[in-house]
CSV table of C-alpha atoms in Angstrom, one decimal:
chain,number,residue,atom,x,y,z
V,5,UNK,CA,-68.0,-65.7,32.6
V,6,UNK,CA,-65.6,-62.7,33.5
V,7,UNK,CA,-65.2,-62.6,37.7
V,8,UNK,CA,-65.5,-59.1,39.7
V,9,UNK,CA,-61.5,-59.2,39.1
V,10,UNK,CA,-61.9,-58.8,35.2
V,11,UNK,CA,-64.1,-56.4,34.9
V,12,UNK,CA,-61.3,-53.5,37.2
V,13,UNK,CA,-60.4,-51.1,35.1
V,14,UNK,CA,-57.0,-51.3,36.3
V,15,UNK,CA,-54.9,-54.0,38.0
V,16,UNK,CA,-54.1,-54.3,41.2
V,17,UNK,CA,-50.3,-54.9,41.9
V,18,UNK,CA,-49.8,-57.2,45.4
V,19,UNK,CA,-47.1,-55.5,47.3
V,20,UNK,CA,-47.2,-55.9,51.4
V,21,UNK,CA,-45.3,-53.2,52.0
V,22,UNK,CA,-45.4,-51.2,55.1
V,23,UNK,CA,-46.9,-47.8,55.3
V,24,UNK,CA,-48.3,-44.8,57.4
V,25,UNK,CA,-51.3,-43.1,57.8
V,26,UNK,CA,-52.5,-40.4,58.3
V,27,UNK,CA,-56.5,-40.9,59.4
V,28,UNK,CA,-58.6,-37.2,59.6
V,29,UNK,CA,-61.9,-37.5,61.2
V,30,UNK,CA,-64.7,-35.8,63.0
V,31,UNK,CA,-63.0,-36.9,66.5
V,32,UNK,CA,-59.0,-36.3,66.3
V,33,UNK,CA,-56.5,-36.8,63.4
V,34,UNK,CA,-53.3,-39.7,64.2
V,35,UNK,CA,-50.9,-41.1,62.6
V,36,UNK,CA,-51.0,-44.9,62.8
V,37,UNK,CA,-49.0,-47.8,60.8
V,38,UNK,CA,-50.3,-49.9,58.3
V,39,UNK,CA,-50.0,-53.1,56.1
V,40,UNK,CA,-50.5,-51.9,52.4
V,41,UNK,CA,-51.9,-55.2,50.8
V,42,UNK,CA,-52.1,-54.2,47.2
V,43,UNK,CA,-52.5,-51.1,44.9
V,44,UNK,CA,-53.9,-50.2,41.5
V,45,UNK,CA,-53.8,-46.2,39.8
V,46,UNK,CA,-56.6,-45.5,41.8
V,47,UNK,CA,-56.7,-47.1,45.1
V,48,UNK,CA,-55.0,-49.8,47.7
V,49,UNK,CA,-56.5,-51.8,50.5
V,50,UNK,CA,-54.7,-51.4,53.3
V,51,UNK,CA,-54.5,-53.6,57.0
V,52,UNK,CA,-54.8,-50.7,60.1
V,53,UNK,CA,-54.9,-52.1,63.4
V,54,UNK,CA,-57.8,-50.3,64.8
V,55,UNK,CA,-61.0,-52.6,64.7
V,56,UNK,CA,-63.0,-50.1,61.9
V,57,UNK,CA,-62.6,-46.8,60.2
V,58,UNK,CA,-65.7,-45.3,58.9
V,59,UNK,CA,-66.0,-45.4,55.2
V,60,UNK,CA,-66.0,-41.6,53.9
V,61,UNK,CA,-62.9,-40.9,56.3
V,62,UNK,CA,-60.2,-38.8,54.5
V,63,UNK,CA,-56.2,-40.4,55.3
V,64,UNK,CA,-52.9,-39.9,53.8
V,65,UNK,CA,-51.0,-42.7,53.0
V,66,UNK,CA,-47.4,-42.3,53.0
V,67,UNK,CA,-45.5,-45.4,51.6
V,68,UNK,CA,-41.5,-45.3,51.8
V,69,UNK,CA,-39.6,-46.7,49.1
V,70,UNK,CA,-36.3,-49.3,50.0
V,71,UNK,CA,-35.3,-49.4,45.8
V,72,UNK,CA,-33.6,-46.0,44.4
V,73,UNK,CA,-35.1,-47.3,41.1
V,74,UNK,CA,-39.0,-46.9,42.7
V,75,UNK,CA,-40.1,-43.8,43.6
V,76,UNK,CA,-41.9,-43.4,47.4
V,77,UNK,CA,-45.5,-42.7,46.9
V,78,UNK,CA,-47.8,-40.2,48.9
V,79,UNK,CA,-51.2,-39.6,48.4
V,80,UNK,CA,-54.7,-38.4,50.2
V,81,UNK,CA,-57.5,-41.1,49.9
V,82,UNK,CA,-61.0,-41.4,50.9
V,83,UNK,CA,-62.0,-44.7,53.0
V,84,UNK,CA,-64.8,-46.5,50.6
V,85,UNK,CA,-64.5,-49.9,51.9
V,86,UNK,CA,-64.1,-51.2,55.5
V,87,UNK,CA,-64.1,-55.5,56.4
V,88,UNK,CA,-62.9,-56.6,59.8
V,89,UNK,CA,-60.1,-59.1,59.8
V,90,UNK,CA,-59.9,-59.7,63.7
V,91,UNK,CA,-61.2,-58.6,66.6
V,92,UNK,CA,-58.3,-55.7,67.0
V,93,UNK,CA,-58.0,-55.4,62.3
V,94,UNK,CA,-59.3,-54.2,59.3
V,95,UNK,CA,-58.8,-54.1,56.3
V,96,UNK,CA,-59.6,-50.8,54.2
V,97,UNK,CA,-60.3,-50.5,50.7
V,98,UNK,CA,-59.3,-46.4,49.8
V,99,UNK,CA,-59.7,-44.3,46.8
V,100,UNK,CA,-57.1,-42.3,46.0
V,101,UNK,CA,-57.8,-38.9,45.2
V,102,UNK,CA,-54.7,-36.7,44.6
V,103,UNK,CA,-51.3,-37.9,44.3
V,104,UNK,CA,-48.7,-35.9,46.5
């Protein structure tokens, strides 16, 4: 029997890189630093340390590159997933919607 894993239509590559963010929502917009966990061609789950984000929230990721042979990525991403890892973390699972 195929598990949740098998049946992505793309795979997720582990990375643990650090990131920013940029979280937009109905109360301010800040820039905050993240953990990005792992990312596929269409989304990444990312550690924030804020205890939630509300799922719908619009954020720009902005992940640096250290190799000259891998590009930096930027992208805008929608919030679609949100688990709490401690009292003070999250994890958030984003789609991403337009590559920068």
């Amino acid at each position: 029997m195929l598990g949740y894993d098998d049946k992505r239509n793309f795979f997720r590559m582990m990375v643990n890189s650090p990131c920013q963010l940029q979280v937009t929502d109905d109360e301010s917009s800040r820039t905050m630093q993240a953990m990005c966990r792992d990312i596929s061609a269409t989304g990444m789950s990312l550690e924030v340390d804020e205890p939630a984000i509300e799922v719908g929230t619009q954020i720009s990721v902005a992940i640096e590159s250290s190799s000259s042979q891998i590009p930096s990525l930027a992208a805008l991403a929608n919030v679609v997933r949100c688990e709490p890892e401690t009292d003070a973390s999250c994890i958030i699972g984003v789609e991403i919607t337009q590559m920068k």
